[in-house]
Amino acid sequence: MGGRKKTLMGMAALMLLTAPAGAQSWAADGPGTVELGSLANHYSAVTFDHAMHVGVAANCAECHHHTTGLAPTDPNCVRCHEAGAQARSVACKDCHSDKRFSAEDLEKTGGNPQLYHKGKPGLKGAYHQKCLGCHTTMGGPTGCQDCHTRNDQGDAFFHSGKYAPAPKASGGHGGGH
Amino acid sequence: MKKLHRRSFLKGGLAGGAAIAAVGTSKHAEAAGSFGGYPDSMGVLVDLTKCVGCRTCEAACNKEQGLPAPDKSFDDPSVFEEKREGGLPRRTTEKAYTVVQKYDVPGREHPLFRKVQCNHCNEPACLTSCFVNAYKKTPEGAVMYDPTVCVGCRTCMIACPFYIPAYSYSSAINPVVKKCIMCYDTRLKFGKPPACVEACPQEVMTFGKRKDLLKLAHQRISEKPEAYVDHVYGENEVGGTAWMYLSDVPFDKIGYDTHLGDQPIISYVKEFLAIVPMVLTIWPALFTGFHLLSNRKDALKNEDNKS
């Protein structure tokens, strides 16, 4: 953790030094691209162009909620995270579980009456709800394979591609088409 | 002689009246007698506002349940346009325990997608209607079906208020009822969520204890009152279901029956069913008794008269 933070700070300092004065935004200390592949199963990993999205999003809180030290955009969040406390890590996977609905996850969420964020989505849900939600309102790509290409395993799962069912011979029972 | 008869008749009437009154009072105690569901049973909260209609849940169900290959690929959106008799959207079949339906709601920017599967009622009508006890509600919340005892009467298909159980008409030798079992055998039994829940990319479905999900559902509504209608479908419908729904569109506009009432289907016939054993067992004994009593008195009288 400490090591990564140091590297990030180092990168930020380097960027600050190399960039022309005034042109540097607070968001520029993020990574250029992020490989999102920890959940890859039926699809290939997503190479997320972080730098491009930094330019499109209104601010970091759009995706990172309160973790980057900015006030969150959702008024419901502001009630508690008024200023947005800087978190140790701003990576999605550090708050959104990749084992959603596992016994331990259910114990942690359902079994804790003190917990407010009971319905916090898992990692897969967080990715898709954030990305697709924004893409829908901003007119970004929304097709599954616009972001990640499906692999052979995925084709088999969806009975698609070379695993597609043979077209039904006409005149079958039911007389549909 | 006649007087005696009338008296015994009145006595019988009195006893019968008392018996009926006793049954009548049970009406008030009915709520307490209602099962109401297992306390720690699991459930699924479906947030319809999040569904994008990708049909990954259908593919996951097909794979998990080992169902036959579909007629069309699971990424083929043309199935949404398929209509069955009466212009209704597709329903669950012997080959698909869950289907996603598309609704074009006037005034809504995007179509609304709705996943249909067994709702796993707290007090299932299929279960209570089955006279060979082929159905079982497990403490985990799943409504299970045992094809080995099923006689194929299909009363459950008529009893289900959600039109879920399907029948394998394709099998000439051993047709059985086919429906979602909440992945009980392979997942729920081991504390794991159903395959559709886990596969959904949007986390439309939240798996957890039913009582926790209810709290979550109401929390979501109160946090974003503009994003939801103030109704958790399945919280009370037909006595409560394990699968519950949140929507931004009134439920009656997207194919949900909002006139089912809050009573389990069995409640409507409970009183009648309670009388059946009484009529069949108590009445014959009771009235035979009266008959013998009056006959005996008559016989005694006759003997008295003779002597």
Coordinates of C-alpha atoms in Angstrom, one line a residue:
Chain A
M1 CA 0.0 0.0 0.0
G2 CA 2.6 2.5 1.2
G3 CA 4.8 1.6 -1.8
R4 CA 2.0 2.2 -4.3
K5 CA 1.1 5.5 -2.7
K6 CA 4.7 6.6 -2.9
T7 CA 4.9 5.6 -6.5
L8 CA 1.7 7.6 -7.2
M9 CA 3.0 10.6 -5.4
G10 CA 6.2 10.3 -7.3
M11 CA 4.3 10.1 -10.5
A12 CA 2.3 13.1 -9.6
A13 CA 5.4 15.1 -8.6
L14 CA 7.0 14.2 -11.9
M15 CA 4.0 15.2 -13.9
L16 CA 3.8 18.5 -11.9
L17 CA 7.4 19.1 -12.8
T18 CA 7.1 18.3 -16.5
A19 CA 3.8 19.8 -17.2
P20 CA 3.5 23.4 -18.2
A21 CA 2.4 25.6 -15.2
G22 CA -1.4 26.0 -14.9
A23 CA -2.3 23.2 -17.3
Q24 CA -2.1 20.5 -14.7
S25 CA -5.4 19.4 -13.3
W26 CA -5.9 17.7 -9.9
A27 CA -7.0 14.6 -11.7
A28 CA -3.9 14.0 -13.7
D29 CA -2.3 11.9 -11.0
G30 CA -4.5 9.0 -11.9
P31 CA -3.2 6.1 -14.1
G32 CA -3.4 6.3 -17.9
T33 CA -5.0 2.9 -18.4
V34 CA -6.3 0.3 -16.0
E35 CA -6.5 -3.4 -16.9
L36 CA -9.8 -4.7 -15.4
G37 CA -9.5 -8.4 -15.7
S38 CA -9.9 -9.9 -12.2
L39 CA -13.4 -11.1 -13.0
A40 CA -12.8 -12.1 -16.6
N41 CA -14.6 -15.3 -17.4
H42 CA -16.9 -15.2 -20.4
Y43 CA -15.3 -12.0 -21.7
S44 CA -11.7 -10.7 -22.1
A45 CA -10.3 -8.1 -19.7
V46 CA -11.3 -4.5 -20.2
T47 CA -8.5 -2.1 -20.9
F48 CA -10.0 1.0 -19.3
D49 CA -8.7 4.3 -20.6
H50 CA -8.6 6.1 -17.3
A51 CA -7.0 9.2 -18.8
M52 CA -9.7 9.6 -21.4
H53 CA -12.5 9.3 -18.8
V54 CA -10.8 11.8 -16.5
G55 CA -11.3 14.3 -19.3
V56 CA -15.0 13.3 -19.8
A57 CA -16.1 13.0 -16.2
A58 CA -17.1 16.2 -14.3
N59 CA -14.8 15.2 -11.5
C60 CA -13.3 12.2 -9.8
A61 CA -16.2 11.8 -7.4
E62 CA -18.4 10.8 -10.3
C63 CA -16.8 7.4 -10.2
H64 CA -14.8 7.4 -7.0
H65 CA -17.6 8.6 -4.7
H66 CA -16.0 10.2 -1.6
T67 CA -12.7 8.4 -1.7
T68 CA -10.5 10.9 -3.6
G69 CA -11.1 13.7 -1.1
L70 CA -13.8 15.5 -3.1
A71 CA -17.4 16.0 -2.1
P72 CA -19.5 13.2 -3.6
T73 CA -22.1 14.1 -6.3
D74 CA -25.0 12.2 -4.8
P75 CA -26.8 14.3 -2.2
N76 CA -27.5 11.1 -0.2
C77 CA -23.8 10.6 0.2
V78 CA -23.1 14.2 1.2
R79 CA -25.2 13.8 4.3
C80 CA -22.3 11.8 5.8
H81 CA -19.3 12.2 3.5
E82 CA -19.6 16.0 3.4
A83 CA -16.1 16.8 2.3
G84 CA -15.2 13.3 1.2
A85 CA -12.4 11.8 3.2
Q86 CA -9.4 10.7 1.2
A87 CA -9.3 6.9 1.3
R88 CA -6.3 4.7 1.6
S89 CA -7.1 3.3 -1.8
V90 CA -9.4 4.5 -4.6
A91 CA -9.5 1.2 -6.5
C92 CA -13.0 -0.2 -7.1
K93 CA -12.1 -3.6 -5.8
D94 CA -11.0 -2.3 -2.4
C95 CA -14.5 -1.5 -1.4
H96 CA -16.7 -3.5 -3.8
S97 CA -16.4 -7.2 -3.0
D98 CA -15.5 -9.7 -5.8
K99 CA -17.2 -12.3 -3.7
R100 CA -20.6 -10.7 -3.5
F101 CA -23.3 -12.9 -1.8
S102 CA -20.7 -15.4 -0.5
A103 CA -21.4 -16.5 3.1
E104 CA -18.8 -14.1 4.5
D105 CA -20.2 -11.2 2.4
L106 CA -23.8 -11.9 3.6
E107 CA -22.6 -12.1 7.2
K108 CA -20.8 -8.8 6.8
T109 CA -23.8 -7.0 5.2
G110 CA -27.0 -8.7 6.3
G111 CA -25.7 -9.7 9.8
N112 CA -24.5 -6.2 10.8
P113 CA -27.3 -4.0 12.0
Q114 CA -24.9 -1.0 12.3
L115 CA -24.0 -1.1 8.7
Y116 CA -25.6 1.6 6.5
H117 CA -24.3 0.4 3.1
K118 CA -26.2 -2.8 3.1
G119 CA -26.9 -2.9 -0.6
K120 CA -23.4 -1.9 -1.7
P121 CA -22.9 -3.7 -5.1
G122 CA -20.2 -6.2 -5.6
L123 CA -17.3 -5.5 -8.0
K124 CA -19.1 -6.8 -11.1
G125 CA -22.2 -4.8 -10.3
A126 CA -20.3 -1.7 -9.4
Y127 CA -18.4 -1.8 -12.7
H128 CA -21.5 -2.3 -14.9
Q129 CA -23.8 0.0 -13.0
K130 CA -21.3 2.8 -13.1
C131 CA -20.1 2.3 -16.7
L132 CA -23.4 1.5 -18.3
G133 CA -25.3 4.0 -16.2
C134 CA -23.0 6.8 -17.4
H135 CA -22.7 5.5 -21.0
T136 CA -26.5 5.5 -21.2
T137 CA -26.9 9.1 -20.2
M138 CA -23.8 10.4 -22.0
G139 CA -24.4 8.4 -25.2
G140 CA -21.4 6.1 -24.7
P141 CA -21.2 2.5 -26.1
T142 CA -23.6 0.2 -24.3
G143 CA -23.3 -3.1 -26.1
C144 CA -21.6 -5.9 -24.2
Q145 CA -18.9 -6.4 -26.7
D146 CA -18.3 -2.7 -27.1
C147 CA -16.2 -2.8 -24.0
H148 CA -15.1 -6.5 -23.7
T149 CA -14.9 -9.1 -26.5
R150 CA -16.5 -12.4 -25.6
N151 CA -14.3 -15.4 -25.6
D152 CA -15.0 -19.0 -26.7
Q153 CA -16.2 -19.9 -23.2
G154 CA -18.6 -17.0 -23.4
D155 CA -19.9 -18.1 -26.8
A156 CA -20.7 -21.5 -25.4
F157 CA -22.4 -20.0 -22.4
F158 CA -24.6 -17.8 -24.6
H159 CA -25.1 -20.5 -27.2
S160 CA -23.9 -18.0 -29.7
G161 CA -21.2 -17.8 -32.5
K162 CA -20.2 -21.3 -33.4
Y163 CA -22.4 -22.7 -30.6
A164 CA -25.5 -21.0 -32.0
P165 CA -28.5 -23.3 -32.3
A166 CA -29.2 -24.5 -35.8
P167 CA -32.1 -22.6 -37.4
K168 CA -35.3 -24.6 -36.9
A169 CA -36.6 -26.4 -40.0
S170 CA -39.8 -24.7 -41.1
G171 CA -43.0 -26.6 -40.7
G172 CA -42.2 -27.7 -37.2
H173 CA -44.9 -28.1 -34.6
G174 CA -46.5 -24.9 -33.5
G175 CA -46.2 -23.5 -37.0
G176 CA -44.6 -20.3 -35.7
H177 CA -42.8 -18.5 -38.6
Chain B
M1 CA -93.1 -40.6 20.0
K2 CA -93.0 -37.6 17.8
K3 CA -92.2 -35.3 20.6
L4 CA -89.1 -37.4 21.4
H5 CA -88.0 -37.2 17.9
R6 CA -88.3 -33.5 17.8
R7 CA -86.4 -33.1 21.0
S8 CA -83.5 -35.2 19.8
F9 CA -83.6 -33.3 16.6
L10 CA -83.3 -30.0 18.4
K11 CA -80.6 -31.4 20.6
G12 CA -78.7 -32.4 17.5
G13 CA -79.3 -29.0 16.0
L14 CA -77.9 -27.4 19.1
A15 CA -74.8 -29.5 19.1
G16 CA -74.3 -28.9 15.3
G17 CA -74.8 -25.2 15.9
A18 CA -72.1 -25.2 18.6
A19 CA -69.8 -27.1 16.3
I20 CA -70.3 -24.5 13.5
A21 CA -69.9 -21.7 15.9
A22 CA -66.6 -23.2 17.0
V23 CA -65.5 -23.3 13.3
G24 CA -66.8 -19.7 12.9
T25 CA -64.6 -18.4 15.7
S26 CA -61.5 -19.9 14.1
K27 CA -61.9 -17.2 11.4
H28 CA -60.6 -14.6 13.8
A29 CA -57.7 -16.8 14.9
E30 CA -56.8 -17.4 11.3
A31 CA -54.0 -14.8 11.2
A32 CA -52.3 -16.5 14.0
G33 CA -52.7 -19.9 12.3
S34 CA -51.1 -18.6 9.1
F35 CA -47.7 -20.0 8.4
G36 CA -46.1 -16.7 7.3
G37 CA -42.9 -18.2 6.0
Y38 CA -39.7 -19.6 7.6
P39 CA -38.0 -16.9 9.8
D40 CA -34.5 -17.1 8.3
S41 CA -35.5 -18.0 4.7
M42 CA -33.5 -16.5 1.9
G43 CA -34.8 -14.4 -0.9
V44 CA -33.9 -12.2 -3.9
L45 CA -34.7 -8.5 -4.3
V46 CA -35.0 -7.6 -8.0
D47 CA -34.4 -4.0 -8.9
L48 CA -36.1 -3.6 -12.2
T49 CA -34.7 -0.1 -12.7
K50 CA -31.2 -1.7 -13.2
C51 CA -32.0 -4.4 -15.7
V52 CA -30.6 -3.8 -19.2
G53 CA -32.2 -6.9 -20.8
C54 CA -28.9 -8.8 -21.6
R55 CA -30.4 -12.2 -20.8
T56 CA -27.3 -13.4 -19.0
C57 CA -29.6 -14.7 -16.3
E58 CA -31.4 -16.9 -18.8
A59 CA -28.0 -18.3 -20.1
A60 CA -26.9 -19.0 -16.5
C61 CA -30.1 -20.8 -15.6
N62 CA -29.9 -22.9 -18.7
K63 CA -26.3 -24.0 -17.9
E64 CA -26.9 -24.5 -14.1
Q65 CA -30.1 -26.5 -14.5
G66 CA -28.7 -28.5 -17.5
L67 CA -31.6 -27.5 -19.7
P68 CA -31.8 -28.3 -23.4
A69 CA -30.2 -25.9 -25.9
P70 CA -32.4 -22.8 -26.6
D71 CA -34.1 -22.2 -29.9
K72 CA -32.3 -18.9 -30.3
S73 CA -28.9 -17.7 -28.8
F74 CA -29.1 -16.0 -25.4
D75 CA -27.7 -12.8 -26.9
D76 CA -30.5 -12.6 -29.5
P77 CA -32.8 -9.7 -28.6
S78 CA -35.5 -10.8 -31.1
V79 CA -37.1 -13.0 -28.4
F80 CA -38.4 -9.9 -26.8
E81 CA -40.7 -9.4 -29.8
E82 CA -42.1 -13.0 -29.6
K83 CA -45.7 -13.1 -28.6
R84 CA -47.8 -16.0 -27.5
E85 CA -51.6 -16.4 -27.5
G86 CA -53.4 -13.1 -26.7
G87 CA -50.4 -10.9 -27.5
L88 CA -48.7 -11.8 -24.2
P89 CA -44.9 -11.8 -23.9
R90 CA -43.0 -15.1 -23.5
R91 CA -43.4 -17.1 -20.3
T92 CA -41.5 -19.8 -18.5
T93 CA -41.4 -23.1 -20.3
E94 CA -40.1 -26.6 -19.7
K95 CA -36.9 -25.5 -21.4
A96 CA -36.5 -22.1 -19.7
Y97 CA -37.2 -21.6 -16.0
T98 CA -36.6 -17.9 -16.3
V99 CA -37.3 -15.5 -19.1
V100 CA -36.8 -11.7 -19.5
Q101 CA -39.7 -9.7 -20.8
K102 CA -39.5 -6.3 -22.4
Y103 CA -42.0 -3.5 -21.8
D104 CA -42.2 -0.3 -23.7
V105 CA -43.6 2.1 -21.2
P106 CA -44.9 5.4 -22.5
G107 CA -42.9 8.3 -21.1
R108 CA -40.0 6.1 -20.1
E109 CA -36.8 6.8 -21.9
H110 CA -35.7 3.2 -22.2
P111 CA -37.7 0.0 -22.3
L112 CA -38.2 -1.8 -19.0
F113 CA -37.0 -5.3 -18.7
R114 CA -38.6 -7.8 -16.3
K115 CA -37.2 -11.1 -15.3
V116 CA -39.8 -13.8 -14.7
Q117 CA -39.3 -17.0 -12.7
C118 CA -40.9 -18.8 -9.7
N119 CA -41.4 -16.3 -6.9
H120 CA -41.1 -19.0 -4.2
C121 CA -44.1 -17.9 -2.1
N122 CA -44.1 -18.2 1.6
E123 CA -47.3 -20.2 1.4
P124 CA -47.3 -21.5 -2.2
A125 CA -50.6 -22.2 -3.9
C126 CA -48.9 -24.9 -6.0
L127 CA -47.9 -26.7 -2.8
T128 CA -51.3 -26.4 -1.0
S129 CA -53.2 -27.4 -4.2
C130 CA -51.2 -30.6 -4.7
F131 CA -53.0 -33.6 -3.3
V132 CA -50.0 -35.9 -3.5
N133 CA -47.7 -33.5 -1.7
A134 CA -45.2 -33.3 -4.6
Y135 CA -44.2 -29.8 -3.5
K136 CA -42.1 -28.7 -0.5
K137 CA -41.1 -25.3 0.8
T138 CA -37.6 -25.6 2.2
P139 CA -36.5 -23.6 5.3
E140 CA -34.0 -21.9 2.9
G141 CA -36.9 -20.5 1.0
A142 CA -37.1 -22.6 -2.2
V143 CA -40.3 -24.2 -3.4
M144 CA -39.3 -27.7 -4.6
Y145 CA -41.1 -30.2 -6.7
D146 CA -40.8 -34.0 -6.6
P147 CA -41.5 -35.6 -10.0
T148 CA -41.5 -39.1 -8.6
V149 CA -44.8 -38.7 -6.7
C150 CA -46.5 -36.3 -9.2
V151 CA -49.5 -37.8 -10.9
G152 CA -49.6 -35.1 -13.6
C153 CA -52.9 -33.5 -12.7
R154 CA -51.4 -30.0 -13.3
T155 CA -53.6 -28.4 -10.6
C156 CA -50.5 -26.6 -9.5
M157 CA -50.3 -24.9 -12.9
I158 CA -53.8 -23.6 -12.4
A159 CA -53.3 -22.7 -8.7
C160 CA -50.1 -20.6 -9.3
P161 CA -51.1 -16.9 -9.3
F162 CA -48.0 -16.1 -11.3
Y163 CA -48.5 -18.8 -14.1
I164 CA -45.0 -20.3 -13.5
P165 CA -45.1 -24.1 -13.5
A166 CA -44.6 -25.4 -17.0
Y167 CA -45.3 -29.0 -18.1
S168 CA -43.0 -31.1 -20.3
Y169 CA -45.7 -31.9 -22.8
S170 CA -42.8 -32.9 -25.2
S171 CA -42.3 -36.0 -23.1
A172 CA -44.8 -38.7 -24.1
I173 CA -43.7 -41.2 -21.5
N174 CA -43.0 -39.3 -18.4
P175 CA -44.2 -35.7 -18.5
V176 CA -43.5 -33.7 -15.4
V177 CA -43.9 -30.2 -14.0
K178 CA -40.8 -28.0 -14.7
K179 CA -40.0 -24.8 -12.8
C180 CA -37.4 -22.7 -11.1
I181 CA -36.1 -24.3 -7.9
M182 CA -34.0 -21.3 -6.9
C183 CA -31.0 -23.6 -7.7
Y184 CA -31.7 -25.4 -4.4
D185 CA -29.8 -28.7 -5.2
T186 CA -26.6 -27.2 -6.4
R187 CA -26.4 -23.8 -4.7
L188 CA -29.0 -22.5 -2.3
K189 CA -28.6 -25.6 0.0
F190 CA -24.9 -24.6 0.4
G191 CA -25.7 -21.0 1.1
K192 CA -24.9 -19.8 -2.4
P193 CA -27.1 -17.5 -4.5
P194 CA -29.0 -18.8 -7.5
A195 CA -26.9 -18.9 -10.7
C196 CA -28.9 -16.1 -12.3
V197 CA -28.2 -13.8 -9.4
E198 CA -24.5 -14.5 -9.6
A199 CA -24.3 -14.1 -13.4
C200 CA -26.1 -10.8 -13.6
P201 CA -23.6 -8.1 -14.7
Q202 CA -25.7 -5.3 -13.4
E203 CA -26.4 -6.9 -10.0
V204 CA -30.1 -6.3 -10.6
M205 CA -30.7 -9.0 -8.0
T206 CA -29.7 -8.9 -4.4
F207 CA -29.5 -12.2 -2.6
G208 CA -29.9 -12.4 1.2
K209 CA -32.2 -13.2 4.1
R210 CA -35.8 -12.1 3.1
K211 CA -36.2 -10.0 6.2
D212 CA -32.9 -8.1 5.4
L213 CA -33.9 -7.6 1.8
L214 CA -37.2 -6.0 2.9
K215 CA -35.3 -3.5 5.0
L216 CA -32.9 -2.9 2.0
A217 CA -35.9 -2.4 -0.4
H218 CA -37.5 0.2 1.8
Q219 CA -34.2 1.9 2.4
R220 CA -33.7 2.2 -1.4
I221 CA -37.2 3.7 -1.8
S222 CA -36.7 6.2 0.9
E223 CA -33.3 7.3 -0.3
K224 CA -34.4 7.8 -3.9
P225 CA -38.2 8.4 -3.7
E226 CA -38.2 9.8 -7.2
A227 CA -36.6 6.7 -8.7
Y228 CA -39.1 4.1 -7.4
V229 CA -42.8 3.6 -6.9
D230 CA -43.5 3.1 -3.1
H231 CA -44.3 -0.6 -3.4
V232 CA -42.2 -3.7 -2.8
Y233 CA -44.0 -6.3 -4.9
G234 CA -43.9 -9.6 -3.1
E235 CA -43.6 -8.1 0.4
N236 CA -47.3 -8.9 1.1
E237 CA -48.7 -10.3 -2.2
V238 CA -50.3 -13.7 -1.6
G239 CA -48.8 -13.8 1.9
G240 CA -45.3 -12.8 0.8
T241 CA -42.9 -14.2 -1.7
A242 CA -39.1 -14.9 -1.5
W243 CA -38.6 -13.0 -4.7
M244 CA -39.5 -9.3 -4.4
Y245 CA -39.4 -6.4 -6.9
L246 CA -38.6 -2.7 -7.0
S247 CA -39.7 -0.7 -10.0
D248 CA -39.9 2.9 -11.2
V249 CA -43.1 2.1 -13.1
P250 CA -46.4 1.1 -11.4
F251 CA -46.4 -2.7 -11.3
D252 CA -49.8 -3.0 -13.0
K253 CA -48.3 -1.3 -16.1
I254 CA -45.6 -4.0 -16.5
G255 CA -47.6 -7.2 -16.3
Y256 CA -47.7 -7.7 -12.5
D257 CA -51.0 -8.7 -11.0
T258 CA -51.7 -6.1 -8.3
H259 CA -55.1 -7.6 -7.4
L260 CA -53.9 -10.8 -5.8
G261 CA -54.5 -9.7 -2.3
D262 CA -52.3 -10.2 0.7
Q263 CA -53.7 -13.5 1.8
P264 CA -52.0 -16.8 0.8
I265 CA -54.2 -18.6 -1.7
I266 CA -54.9 -21.3 0.9
S267 CA -56.6 -18.9 3.2
Y268 CA -59.5 -18.6 0.8
V269 CA -60.3 -22.3 1.2
K270 CA -59.0 -22.9 4.7
E271 CA -62.4 -22.6 6.4
F272 CA -64.0 -24.9 3.9
L273 CA -61.2 -27.4 4.3
A274 CA -61.5 -27.3 8.1
I275 CA -65.1 -28.4 7.8
V276 CA -64.4 -31.3 5.5
P277 CA -62.9 -33.6 8.2
M278 CA -65.7 -32.6 10.6
V279 CA -68.3 -33.5 8.1
L280 CA -66.6 -36.7 7.2
T281 CA -65.8 -38.0 10.6
I282 CA -67.8 -36.3 13.3
W283 CA -71.1 -36.1 11.6
P284 CA -71.6 -39.8 10.9
A285 CA -70.7 -40.7 14.5
L286 CA -72.7 -37.9 16.0
F287 CA -75.9 -38.6 14.0
T288 CA -75.6 -42.4 14.4
G289 CA -75.4 -41.7 18.1
F290 CA -78.6 -39.6 18.0
H291 CA -80.3 -42.3 15.9
L292 CA -79.4 -45.1 18.3
L293 CA -80.4 -43.0 21.3
S294 CA -83.8 -42.2 20.0
N295 CA -84.3 -45.8 18.8
R296 CA -83.2 -47.1 22.2
K297 CA -85.8 -44.9 23.9
D298 CA -88.4 -46.0 21.5
A299 CA -87.5 -49.6 22.0
L300 CA -87.6 -49.2 25.8
K301 CA -91.0 -47.5 25.5
N302 CA -92.3 -50.3 23.4
E303 CA -91.0 -52.8 25.9
D304 CA -92.7 -50.8 28.7
N305 CA -95.9 -50.8 26.8
K306 CA -95.7 -54.5 26.2
S307 CA -95.1 -55.4 29.8

